[in-house]
Amino acid sequence: AQSVTQLDSQVPVFEEAPVELRCNYSSSVSVYLFWYVQYPNQGLQLLLKYLSGSTLVKGINGFEAEFNKSQTSFHLRKPSVHISDTAEYFCAVSNRDDKIIFGKGTRLHILP
Amino acid sequence: DGGITQSPKYLFRKEGQNVTLSCEQNLNHDAMYWYRQDPGQGLRLIYYSQIVNDFQKGDIAEGYSVSREKKESFPLTVTSAQKNPTAFYLCATTLDTGGYTGELFFGEGSRLTVL
């Protein structure tokens, strides 16, 4: 069975500062990894995904994530956040045998 | 524009009533999903369908029912048997029926409140 853990339920950060949202997963087989963003009262949209190949994945809105197999992590980073990045971010994992599973989410609060 | 339309966006229901949430897509995707979202709980899968006239239970199917009579439509009924139905409901689709590697496309959600 696979699982995904988002280590922080909320992350406050000042505008224009860097941010890292942490995600760890467990799986006995090769995984596919995703980050989704949800703005208030909306559905989720895909930020980026790792299926194979380069471990550094770039996504929309200046976000990137790095797949680290030895640490079973897929942390999301942005070098400089903007007030418009205020949202909830979900890490998700799937594999060829299982449907996608979502973490519980991390709320990103941008401080002025 | 291609997309997923969920309706209604907000719905209030009295205890003991069944309600049906609509999900329509014009993306020509084969697979459709219903998720329930509660604060701090992430997304939990209720039902999914990979093909017309076929659907499977997800992790929390009790108290819910679905149908898939058309490729474009996957309505969810929240029955009176659902003990705690107040939640935000999200419909999603994927192009590939496996849903493993493909991107999930989401509707804007329906917020159900039981009075």
Coordinates of N, CA and C in Angstrom, one line a residue:
Chain A
A1 N 0.8 -1.2 0.0 CA 0.0 0.0 0.0 C 0.9 1.3 0.0
Q2 N 0.4 2.3 -0.6 CA 1.1 3.5 -0.7 C 0.5 4.5 0.2
S3 N 1.3 5.5 0.6 CA 0.7 6.6 1.5 C 1.6 7.9 1.2
V4 N 1.0 9.0 1.6 CA 1.7 10.3 1.4 C 1.5 11.1 2.6
T5 N 2.5 11.8 3.1 CA 2.5 12.6 4.3 C 2.9 14.0 4.0
Q6 N 2.1 15.0 4.3 CA 2.5 16.4 4.2 C 2.8 16.8 5.6
L7 N 4.0 17.2 5.9 CA 4.5 17.4 7.2 C 4.0 18.6 7.9
D8 N 3.6 19.6 7.2 CA 3.1 20.9 7.7 C 1.7 21.1 7.3
S9 N 0.8 21.4 8.3 CA -0.6 21.7 7.9 C -0.7 23.2 7.4
Q10 N 0.1 24.0 8.0 CA 0.1 25.4 7.6 C 1.6 25.9 7.6
V11 N 1.8 26.8 6.6 CA 3.2 27.4 6.5 C 3.0 28.9 6.2
P12 N 3.4 29.7 7.2 CA 3.4 31.2 6.9 C 4.7 31.6 6.4
V13 N 4.7 32.5 5.4 CA 6.0 33.0 4.8 C 5.8 34.5 4.4
F14 N 6.8 35.3 4.5 CA 6.7 36.7 4.1 C 6.7 36.7 2.5
E15 N 6.1 37.7 2.0 CA 6.1 37.9 0.6 C 7.5 38.2 0.1
E16 N 7.8 37.6 -1.1 CA 9.1 37.6 -1.7 C 10.1 36.7 -1.1
A17 N 9.8 36.0 0.0 CA 10.7 35.1 0.6 C 10.6 33.7 -0.1
P18 N 11.6 32.8 0.1 CA 11.4 31.5 -0.5 C 10.6 30.6 0.4
V19 N 10.0 29.6 -0.2 CA 9.2 28.6 0.6 C 9.5 27.2 0.1
E20 N 9.4 26.3 1.1 CA 9.4 24.9 0.8 C 8.3 24.2 1.5
L21 N 7.5 23.4 0.8 CA 6.4 22.6 1.3 C 6.8 21.2 1.2
R22 N 6.8 20.5 2.4 CA 7.4 19.2 2.4 C 6.3 18.0 2.2
C23 N 6.8 17.0 1.5 CA 6.0 15.9 1.2 C 6.9 14.6 1.2
N24 N 6.4 13.6 2.0 CA 7.1 12.3 2.0 C 6.1 11.2 1.6
Y25 N 6.5 10.2 1.0 CA 5.6 9.1 0.5 C 6.2 7.8 0.9
S26 N 5.4 6.8 0.9 CA 5.8 5.4 1.0 C 5.1 4.6 0.0
S27 N 5.9 3.7 -0.6 CA 5.4 2.8 -1.7 C 6.4 1.7 -1.9
S28 N 5.9 0.5 -2.2 CA 6.8 -0.6 -2.4 C 7.2 -0.7 -3.9
V29 N 6.6 0.1 -4.7 CA 6.9 0.1 -6.2 C 7.3 1.5 -6.7
S30 N 7.6 1.5 -7.9 CA 7.9 2.9 -8.5 C 6.7 3.7 -8.5
V31 N 6.9 5.0 -8.2 CA 5.8 5.9 -8.0 C 5.8 7.0 -9.0
Y32 N 4.6 7.6 -9.1 CA 4.4 8.8 -9.8 C 3.9 9.8 -8.8
L33 N 4.5 11.1 -8.9 CA 4.2 12.1 -7.8 C 3.7 13.3 -8.4
F34 N 2.8 14.0 -7.6 CA 2.1 15.2 -8.1 C 2.0 16.2 -7.0
W35 N 2.0 17.5 -7.4 CA 1.6 18.6 -6.6 C 0.4 19.3 -7.3
Y36 N -0.7 19.5 -6.5 CA -1.8 20.2 -6.9 C -2.0 21.5 -6.0
V37 N -2.6 22.5 -6.6 CA -3.0 23.7 -5.8 C -4.5 23.9 -5.9
Q38 N -5.0 24.4 -4.7 CA -6.4 24.7 -4.6 C -6.6 26.1 -4.1
Y39 N -7.2 27.0 -4.9 CA -7.5 28.3 -4.4 C -8.9 28.3 -3.7
P40 N -9.2 29.2 -2.8 CA -10.4 29.1 -2.0 C -11.6 28.9 -2.8
N41 N -12.4 27.9 -2.4 CA -13.7 27.5 -3.0 C -13.6 27.1 -4.5
Q42 N -12.5 26.6 -4.8 CA -12.3 26.1 -6.2 C -11.8 24.7 -6.2
G43 N -11.8 24.1 -7.4 CA -11.2 22.7 -7.5 C -9.7 22.8 -7.5
L44 N -9.1 21.6 -7.7 CA -7.6 21.6 -7.7 C -7.1 21.7 -9.1
Q45 N -5.9 22.2 -9.3 CA -5.3 22.2 -10.6 C -3.8 21.7 -10.4
L46 N -3.3 21.0 -11.4 CA -2.0 20.5 -11.4 C -0.9 21.5 -11.4
L47 N 0.0 21.5 -10.5 CA 1.2 22.4 -10.5 C 2.3 21.7 -11.3
L48 N 2.6 20.5 -11.0 CA 3.7 19.7 -11.6 C 3.5 18.2 -11.3
K49 N 4.3 17.4 -12.1 CA 4.2 16.0 -11.9 C 5.6 15.4 -12.2
Y50 N 5.9 14.3 -11.5 CA 7.1 13.5 -11.8 C 6.6 12.1 -12.2
L51 N 6.9 11.7 -13.4 CA 6.6 10.3 -13.9 C 7.9 9.5 -14.0
S52 N 8.9 10.1 -14.6 CA 10.2 9.5 -14.7 C 11.2 10.5 -15.2
G53 N 12.5 10.1 -15.3 CA 13.5 11.0 -15.9 C 14.1 12.0 -14.9
S54 N 14.3 13.2 -15.3 CA 15.0 14.2 -14.4 C 14.2 14.3 -13.1
T55 N 15.0 14.3 -12.0 CA 14.4 14.4 -10.7 C 13.9 15.8 -10.3
L56 N 14.4 16.8 -11.0 CA 14.0 18.2 -10.8 C 12.9 18.5 -11.8
V57 N 11.7 18.8 -11.2 CA 10.6 19.0 -12.1 C 10.1 20.5 -11.9
K58 N 9.9 21.1 -13.1 CA 9.4 22.5 -13.0 C 8.0 22.6 -13.4
G59 N 7.2 23.4 -12.7 CA 5.8 23.5 -12.9 C 5.4 24.9 -13.2
I60 N 4.1 25.1 -13.1 CA 3.5 26.5 -13.4 C 3.8 27.4 -12.2
N61 N 3.6 28.7 -12.5 CA 3.7 29.8 -11.5 C 5.1 29.8 -10.8
G62 N 6.1 29.3 -11.4 CA 7.5 29.4 -10.8 C 7.8 28.3 -9.8
F63 N 6.9 27.4 -9.6 CA 7.2 26.3 -8.6 C 8.0 25.2 -9.2
E64 N 8.8 24.5 -8.4 CA 9.5 23.3 -8.8 C 9.6 22.3 -7.6
A65 N 9.8 21.1 -8.0 CA 9.9 20.0 -6.9 C 11.0 19.1 -7.3
E66 N 11.6 18.5 -6.3 CA 12.7 17.5 -6.5 C 12.3 16.1 -6.0
F67 N 12.4 15.1 -6.8 CA 12.1 13.8 -6.4 C 13.4 13.2 -5.8
N68 N 13.3 12.8 -4.5 CA 14.5 12.2 -3.9 C 14.1 10.8 -3.4
K69 N 14.6 9.8 -4.2 CA 14.2 8.4 -4.0 C 14.7 7.9 -2.6
S70 N 15.9 8.2 -2.3 CA 16.5 7.7 -1.1 C 15.8 8.2 0.2
Q71 N 15.3 9.4 0.1 CA 14.6 10.0 1.2 C 13.1 9.9 1.1
T72 N 12.7 9.3 0.0 CA 11.2 9.2 -0.3 C 10.5 10.5 -0.1
S73 N 11.0 11.5 -0.8 CA 10.5 12.9 -0.6 C 10.2 13.5 -2.0
F74 N 9.3 14.5 -2.0 CA 9.0 15.3 -3.2 C 8.6 16.6 -2.7
H75 N 9.6 17.4 -2.2 CA 9.3 18.7 -1.7 C 9.1 19.8 -2.8
L76 N 8.2 20.7 -2.5 CA 7.8 21.7 -3.4 C 8.5 23.0 -3.0
R77 N 9.1 23.8 -4.0 CA 9.8 25.0 -3.6 C 9.4 26.1 -4.6
K78 N 9.6 27.3 -4.1 CA 9.5 28.5 -4.9 C 10.4 29.5 -4.3
P79 N 11.3 30.1 -5.1 CA 12.3 31.0 -4.6 C 11.8 32.4 -4.1
S80 N 10.6 32.8 -4.6 CA 10.1 34.1 -4.1 C 8.6 34.0 -4.2
V81 N 7.9 34.1 -3.1 CA 6.4 33.9 -3.2 C 5.7 35.3 -3.3
H82 N 4.5 35.2 -3.9 CA 3.7 36.4 -4.1 C 2.4 36.2 -3.4
I83 N 1.7 37.2 -3.1 CA 0.4 37.2 -2.3 C -0.6 36.2 -3.1
S84 N -0.5 36.2 -4.4 CA -1.4 35.3 -5.2 C -1.1 33.9 -5.0
D85 N 0.0 33.5 -4.3 CA 0.3 32.1 -4.1 C -0.5 31.6 -2.8
T86 N -1.2 32.4 -2.2 CA -2.0 32.0 -1.0 C -3.0 31.0 -1.5
A87 N -2.9 29.7 -1.0 CA -3.7 28.6 -1.4 C -3.4 27.4 -0.5
E88 N -4.1 26.3 -0.8 CA -3.8 25.1 -0.2 C -3.1 24.2 -1.2
Y89 N -2.1 23.5 -0.8 CA -1.3 22.7 -1.7 C -1.3 21.2 -1.3
F90 N -1.6 20.4 -2.3 CA -1.7 18.9 -2.0 C -0.7 18.2 -2.8
C91 N 0.0 17.3 -2.1 CA 0.9 16.3 -2.6 C 0.1 15.1 -2.9
A92 N 0.5 14.3 -4.0 CA -0.3 13.1 -4.3 C 0.7 12.1 -4.9
V93 N 0.4 10.8 -4.7 CA 1.2 9.7 -5.2 C 0.3 8.7 -5.8
S94 N 0.8 8.1 -6.9 CA 0.1 6.9 -7.5 C 1.2 6.0 -8.0
N95 N 0.8 4.8 -8.4 CA 1.7 3.8 -9.1 C 0.9 3.0 -10.1
R96 N 1.5 2.1 -10.8 CA 0.8 1.4 -11.8 C -0.3 0.4 -11.2
D97 N -0.3 0.2 -10.0 CA -1.2 -0.7 -9.4 C -2.3 -0.1 -8.5
D98 N -2.1 1.2 -8.2 CA -3.0 1.9 -7.3 C -3.4 3.2 -7.8
K99 N -4.6 3.6 -7.4 CA -5.1 4.9 -7.8 C -4.4 6.0 -7.0
I100 N -4.5 7.2 -7.5 CA -3.8 8.4 -6.8 C -4.3 8.6 -5.4
I101 N -3.4 8.9 -4.5 CA -3.8 9.2 -3.1 C -3.2 10.6 -2.8
F102 N -4.1 11.3 -2.1 CA -3.7 12.7 -1.8 C -3.3 12.8 -0.3
G103 N -2.3 13.7 -0.1 CA -2.0 14.1 1.3 C -3.1 15.0 1.8
K104 N -2.9 15.4 3.1 CA -4.0 16.2 3.8 C -3.9 17.7 3.5
G105 N -2.9 18.1 2.8 CA -2.8 19.5 2.4 C -2.0 20.4 3.3
T106 N -1.4 21.4 2.7 CA -0.6 22.4 3.4 C -1.1 23.8 3.0
R107 N -1.6 24.5 4.0 CA -2.1 25.9 3.7 C -0.9 26.9 3.7
L108 N -0.7 27.6 2.6 CA 0.3 28.5 2.5 C -0.2 29.9 2.7
H109 N 0.3 30.6 3.8 CA -0.2 31.9 4.1 C 1.0 32.9 3.8
I110 N 0.7 33.9 3.0 CA 1.7 34.9 2.6 C 1.5 36.1 3.4
L111 N 2.5 36.5 4.2 CA 2.5 37.6 5.1 C 3.0 38.9 4.3
P112 N 2.3 40.0 4.5 CA 2.8 41.2 3.8 C 4.0 41.8 4.4
Chain B
D1 N -15.4 26.4 -24.4 CA -14.2 25.9 -23.7 C -14.5 24.6 -23.1
G2 N -13.4 23.7 -23.2 CA -13.6 22.4 -22.6 C -13.4 22.5 -21.1
G3 N -14.2 21.7 -20.4 CA -14.1 21.7 -18.9 C -15.1 20.8 -18.2
I4 N -15.1 21.0 -16.9 CA -16.0 20.2 -16.1 C -16.9 21.1 -15.3
T5 N -18.2 20.9 -15.4 CA -19.2 21.7 -14.8 C -19.8 21.0 -13.6
Q6 N -19.7 21.5 -12.5 CA -20.4 20.9 -11.3 C -21.6 21.9 -10.9
S7 N -22.7 21.3 -10.6 CA -23.8 22.1 -10.1 C -24.6 21.3 -9.1
P8 N -25.3 22.0 -8.1 CA -25.1 23.4 -7.8 C -23.8 23.7 -7.1
K9 N -23.4 24.9 -7.0 CA -22.2 25.3 -6.3 C -22.4 25.2 -4.8
Y10 N -23.6 25.6 -4.4 CA -23.9 25.6 -3.0 C -25.3 24.9 -2.9
L11 N -25.4 24.0 -1.8 CA -26.7 23.3 -1.7 C -26.9 23.1 -0.2
F12 N -28.2 23.4 0.2 CA -28.5 23.1 1.6 C -29.6 22.0 1.6
R13 N -29.5 21.2 2.6 CA -30.4 20.1 2.6 C -30.8 19.8 4.1
K14 N -32.1 19.4 4.2 CA -32.5 19.0 5.6 C -32.1 17.5 5.8
E15 N -32.0 17.2 7.0 CA -31.7 15.8 7.4 C -32.8 14.9 6.8
G16 N -32.4 13.7 6.3 CA -33.3 12.7 5.8 C -33.6 12.9 4.3
Q17 N -33.1 13.9 3.7 CA -33.3 14.1 2.3 C -32.2 13.6 1.4
N18 N -32.5 13.1 0.3 CA -31.5 12.7 -0.7 C -31.2 14.0 -1.6
V19 N -30.0 14.1 -2.0 CA -29.6 15.2 -2.9 C -28.7 14.6 -4.0
T20 N -28.8 15.2 -5.2 CA -28.0 14.8 -6.3 C -27.1 16.0 -6.8
L21 N -25.9 15.7 -6.9 CA -24.9 16.7 -7.4 C -24.6 16.3 -8.8
S22 N -24.6 17.3 -9.7 CA -24.3 17.1 -11.1 C -22.9 17.3 -11.5
C23 N -22.4 16.5 -12.4 CA -21.0 16.6 -12.9 C -21.1 16.3 -14.4
E24 N -20.8 17.3 -15.2 CA -20.8 17.2 -16.7 C -19.4 17.6 -17.2
Q25 N -18.9 16.8 -18.2 CA -17.6 17.2 -18.8 C -17.7 17.1 -20.3
N26 N -17.0 18.0 -21.0 CA -16.9 18.0 -22.4 C -15.4 17.8 -22.9
L27 N -14.6 17.2 -22.0 CA -13.2 16.9 -22.4 C -13.1 15.6 -23.1
N28 N -14.1 14.9 -23.2 CA -14.1 13.5 -23.9 C -13.2 12.6 -23.1
H29 N -13.1 12.8 -21.8 CA -12.3 11.9 -20.9 C -13.1 10.6 -20.6
D30 N -12.4 9.5 -20.5 CA -13.1 8.3 -20.2 C -13.4 8.1 -18.7
A31 N -12.5 8.5 -17.9 CA -12.6 8.2 -16.4 C -13.2 9.4 -15.7
M32 N -14.0 9.2 -14.7 CA -14.6 10.2 -13.9 C -14.6 9.8 -12.4
Y33 N -14.4 10.8 -11.6 CA -14.2 10.5 -10.1 C -15.1 11.5 -9.3
W34 N -15.5 11.0 -8.1 CA -16.0 11.9 -7.1 C -15.2 11.8 -5.8
Y35 N -14.8 13.0 -5.4 CA -14.0 13.1 -4.1 C -14.8 13.9 -3.1
R36 N -14.6 13.6 -1.8 CA -15.1 14.4 -0.8 C -13.9 15.1 -0.1
Q37 N -14.1 16.4 0.3 CA -13.0 17.1 0.9 C -13.6 17.7 2.2
D38 N -12.9 17.4 3.3 CA -13.2 17.9 4.6 C -12.0 18.7 5.1
P39 N -12.1 19.7 5.9 CA -11.0 20.5 6.3 C -9.9 19.6 7.0
G40 N -8.7 19.8 6.6 CA -7.6 19.0 7.2 C -7.6 17.5 6.9
Q41 N -8.5 17.1 6.0 CA -8.5 15.6 5.7 C -8.1 15.3 4.3
G42 N -7.7 16.3 3.5 CA -7.4 16.0 2.1 C -8.6 15.5 1.3
L43 N -8.3 14.8 0.2 CA -9.4 14.3 -0.7 C -9.6 12.8 -0.5
R44 N -10.8 12.4 -0.3 CA -11.1 11.0 -0.2 C -12.0 10.6 -1.3
L45 N -11.7 9.4 -1.9 CA -12.4 8.9 -3.1 C -13.7 8.3 -2.8
I46 N -14.8 8.7 -3.4 CA -16.1 8.1 -3.1 C -16.4 7.0 -4.1
Y47 N -16.5 7.4 -5.4 CA -16.7 6.5 -6.5 C -15.9 6.9 -7.7
Y48 N -15.7 6.0 -8.6 CA -15.1 6.3 -9.9 C -15.7 5.4 -11.0
S49 N -15.5 5.9 -12.2 CA -16.1 5.2 -13.3 C -15.0 5.3 -14.5
Q50 N -14.7 4.2 -15.0 CA -13.7 4.2 -16.1 C -14.4 4.0 -17.5
I51 N -15.7 3.7 -17.5 CA -16.4 3.5 -18.7 C -17.9 3.6 -18.5
V52 N -18.6 3.9 -19.5 CA -20.1 4.1 -19.4 C -20.7 2.8 -18.9
N53 N -21.7 3.0 -18.0 CA -22.4 1.8 -17.4 C -21.6 1.0 -16.5
D54 N -20.5 1.5 -16.0 CA -19.7 0.8 -15.0 C -19.0 1.7 -14.0
F55 N -19.0 1.4 -12.8 CA -18.4 2.2 -11.8 C -18.0 1.4 -10.6
Q56 N -17.0 1.9 -9.8 CA -16.5 1.1 -8.7 C -16.5 2.0 -7.4
K57 N -16.7 1.4 -6.3 CA -16.6 2.1 -5.0 C -15.2 2.5 -4.7
G58 N -15.1 3.7 -4.1 CA -13.8 4.2 -3.6 C -13.7 3.8 -2.1
D59 N -13.0 4.7 -1.4 CA -12.7 4.4 0.0 C -13.9 4.7 1.0
I60 N -14.8 5.6 0.5 CA -15.9 6.0 1.5 C -17.2 6.0 0.7
A61 N -17.6 4.9 0.1 CA -18.8 4.9 -0.7 C -20.1 4.8 0.1
E62 N -20.0 4.4 1.3 CA -21.3 4.2 2.1 C -22.1 5.5 2.2
G63 N -23.4 5.3 1.8 CA -24.3 6.5 1.9 C -24.3 7.3 0.6
Y64 N -23.6 6.9 -0.4 CA -23.6 7.5 -1.7 C -24.0 6.6 -2.8
S65 N -24.5 7.1 -3.9 CA -24.7 6.3 -5.1 C -24.4 7.1 -6.3
V66 N -24.1 6.5 -7.4 CA -23.7 7.1 -8.7 C -24.3 6.4 -9.9
S67 N -24.3 7.0 -11.0 CA -24.7 6.4 -12.3 C -23.8 6.9 -13.4
R68 N -23.6 6.1 -14.4 CA -22.8 6.6 -15.6 C -23.5 6.1 -16.9
E69 N -24.6 6.8 -17.2 CA -25.3 6.5 -18.4 C -24.8 7.1 -19.6
K70 N -24.1 8.2 -19.5 CA -23.4 8.8 -20.6 C -22.0 9.1 -20.3
K71 N -21.2 9.2 -21.3 CA -19.7 9.5 -21.1 C -19.5 10.8 -20.4
E72 N -20.4 11.8 -20.7 CA -20.2 13.1 -20.3 C -20.7 13.4 -18.9
S73 N -21.5 12.5 -18.3 CA -22.2 12.8 -17.1 C -21.9 11.7 -16.0
F74 N -21.7 12.2 -14.7 CA -21.5 11.3 -13.6 C -22.1 11.8 -12.4
P75 N -23.4 11.8 -12.2 CA -24.0 12.4 -11.1 C -23.8 11.6 -9.8
L76 N -23.7 12.3 -8.7 CA -23.6 11.7 -7.4 C -24.8 12.0 -6.5
T77 N -25.4 11.0 -5.9 CA -26.5 11.1 -5.0 C -26.0 10.9 -3.6
V78 N -26.2 11.9 -2.7 CA -25.9 11.8 -1.3 C -27.2 11.3 -0.6
T79 N -27.3 10.1 -0.1 CA -28.5 9.6 0.4 C -28.6 9.9 1.9
S80 N -29.8 9.7 2.4 CA -30.1 9.9 3.8 C -29.3 9.0 4.7
A81 N -28.7 8.0 4.1 CA -27.9 7.0 4.9 C -26.5 7.6 5.2
Q82 N -26.1 8.6 4.5 CA -24.8 9.2 4.8 C -24.9 10.0 6.1
K83 N -24.2 9.6 7.1 CA -24.3 10.2 8.4 C -23.8 11.6 8.6
N84 N -22.8 11.9 7.8 CA -22.2 13.3 8.0 C -21.9 13.8 6.6
P85 N -23.0 14.3 5.9 CA -22.8 14.6 4.5 C -22.3 16.1 4.3
T86 N -22.2 16.9 5.3 CA -21.8 18.3 5.1 C -20.3 18.2 4.7
A87 N -20.0 18.7 3.5 CA -18.6 18.6 2.9 C -18.6 19.4 1.6
F88 N -17.4 19.4 1.1 CA -17.1 20.0 -0.3 C -16.9 18.8 -1.2
Y89 N -17.6 18.7 -2.3 CA -17.6 17.6 -3.2 C -16.9 18.0 -4.5
L90 N -16.0 17.2 -4.9 CA -15.2 17.5 -6.1 C -15.4 16.4 -7.1
C91 N -15.7 16.8 -8.4 CA -15.7 15.8 -9.5 C -14.4 16.0 -10.3
A92 N -13.9 14.9 -10.8 CA -12.6 15.0 -11.6 C -12.7 14.0 -12.7
T93 N -11.8 14.3 -13.7 CA -11.7 13.4 -14.9 C -10.3 13.1 -15.2
T94 N -10.0 12.0 -15.9 CA -8.7 11.8 -16.5 C -8.9 11.2 -17.9
L95 N -7.9 11.5 -18.7 CA -8.0 11.0 -20.1 C -7.8 9.5 -20.1
D96 N -6.8 9.0 -19.3 CA -6.5 7.5 -19.4 C -7.4 6.9 -18.3
T97 N -7.9 5.7 -18.6 CA -8.8 5.0 -17.6 C -8.1 4.6 -16.4
G98 N -6.8 4.3 -16.5 CA -6.0 3.9 -15.3 C -5.9 5.1 -14.3
G99 N -5.8 6.2 -14.7 CA -5.7 7.4 -13.8 C -4.4 7.5 -13.1
Y100 N -3.4 6.6 -13.4 CA -2.2 6.5 -12.6 C -1.2 7.6 -13.0
T101 N -1.1 7.9 -14.3 CA 0.0 8.8 -14.7 C -0.6 10.1 -15.2
G102 N -1.9 10.1 -15.5 CA -2.5 11.2 -16.1 C -2.9 12.3 -15.1
E103 N -3.0 13.5 -15.6 CA -3.4 14.6 -14.8 C -4.9 14.5 -14.5
L104 N -5.3 14.8 -13.3 CA -6.7 14.9 -12.9 C -7.2 16.3 -13.2
F105 N -8.3 16.4 -13.8 CA -8.9 17.7 -14.1 C -10.1 17.8 -13.2
F106 N -10.2 18.9 -12.4 CA -11.3 19.0 -11.4 C -12.3 20.1 -11.8
G107 N -13.5 19.8 -11.4 CA -14.5 20.9 -11.4 C -14.3 21.8 -10.3
E108 N -15.2 22.8 -10.2 CA -15.1 23.9 -9.1 C -15.7 23.5 -7.8
G109 N -16.3 22.3 -7.8 CA -16.8 21.8 -6.5 C -18.3 22.2 -6.2
S110 N -18.9 21.4 -5.3 CA -20.2 21.7 -4.8 C -20.1 21.6 -3.3
R111 N -20.6 22.6 -2.6 CA -20.5 22.6 -1.1 C -21.9 22.3 -0.6
L112 N -22.0 21.2 0.1 CA -23.3 20.7 0.6 C -23.3 20.9 2.1
T113 N -24.4 21.6 2.6 CA -24.6 21.8 4.0 C -25.9 21.2 4.5
V114 N -25.8 20.4 5.5 CA -27.0 19.8 6.0 C -27.5 20.6 7.2
L115 N -28.7 21.0 7.2 CA -29.2 21.9 8.2 C -29.9 21.1 9.4

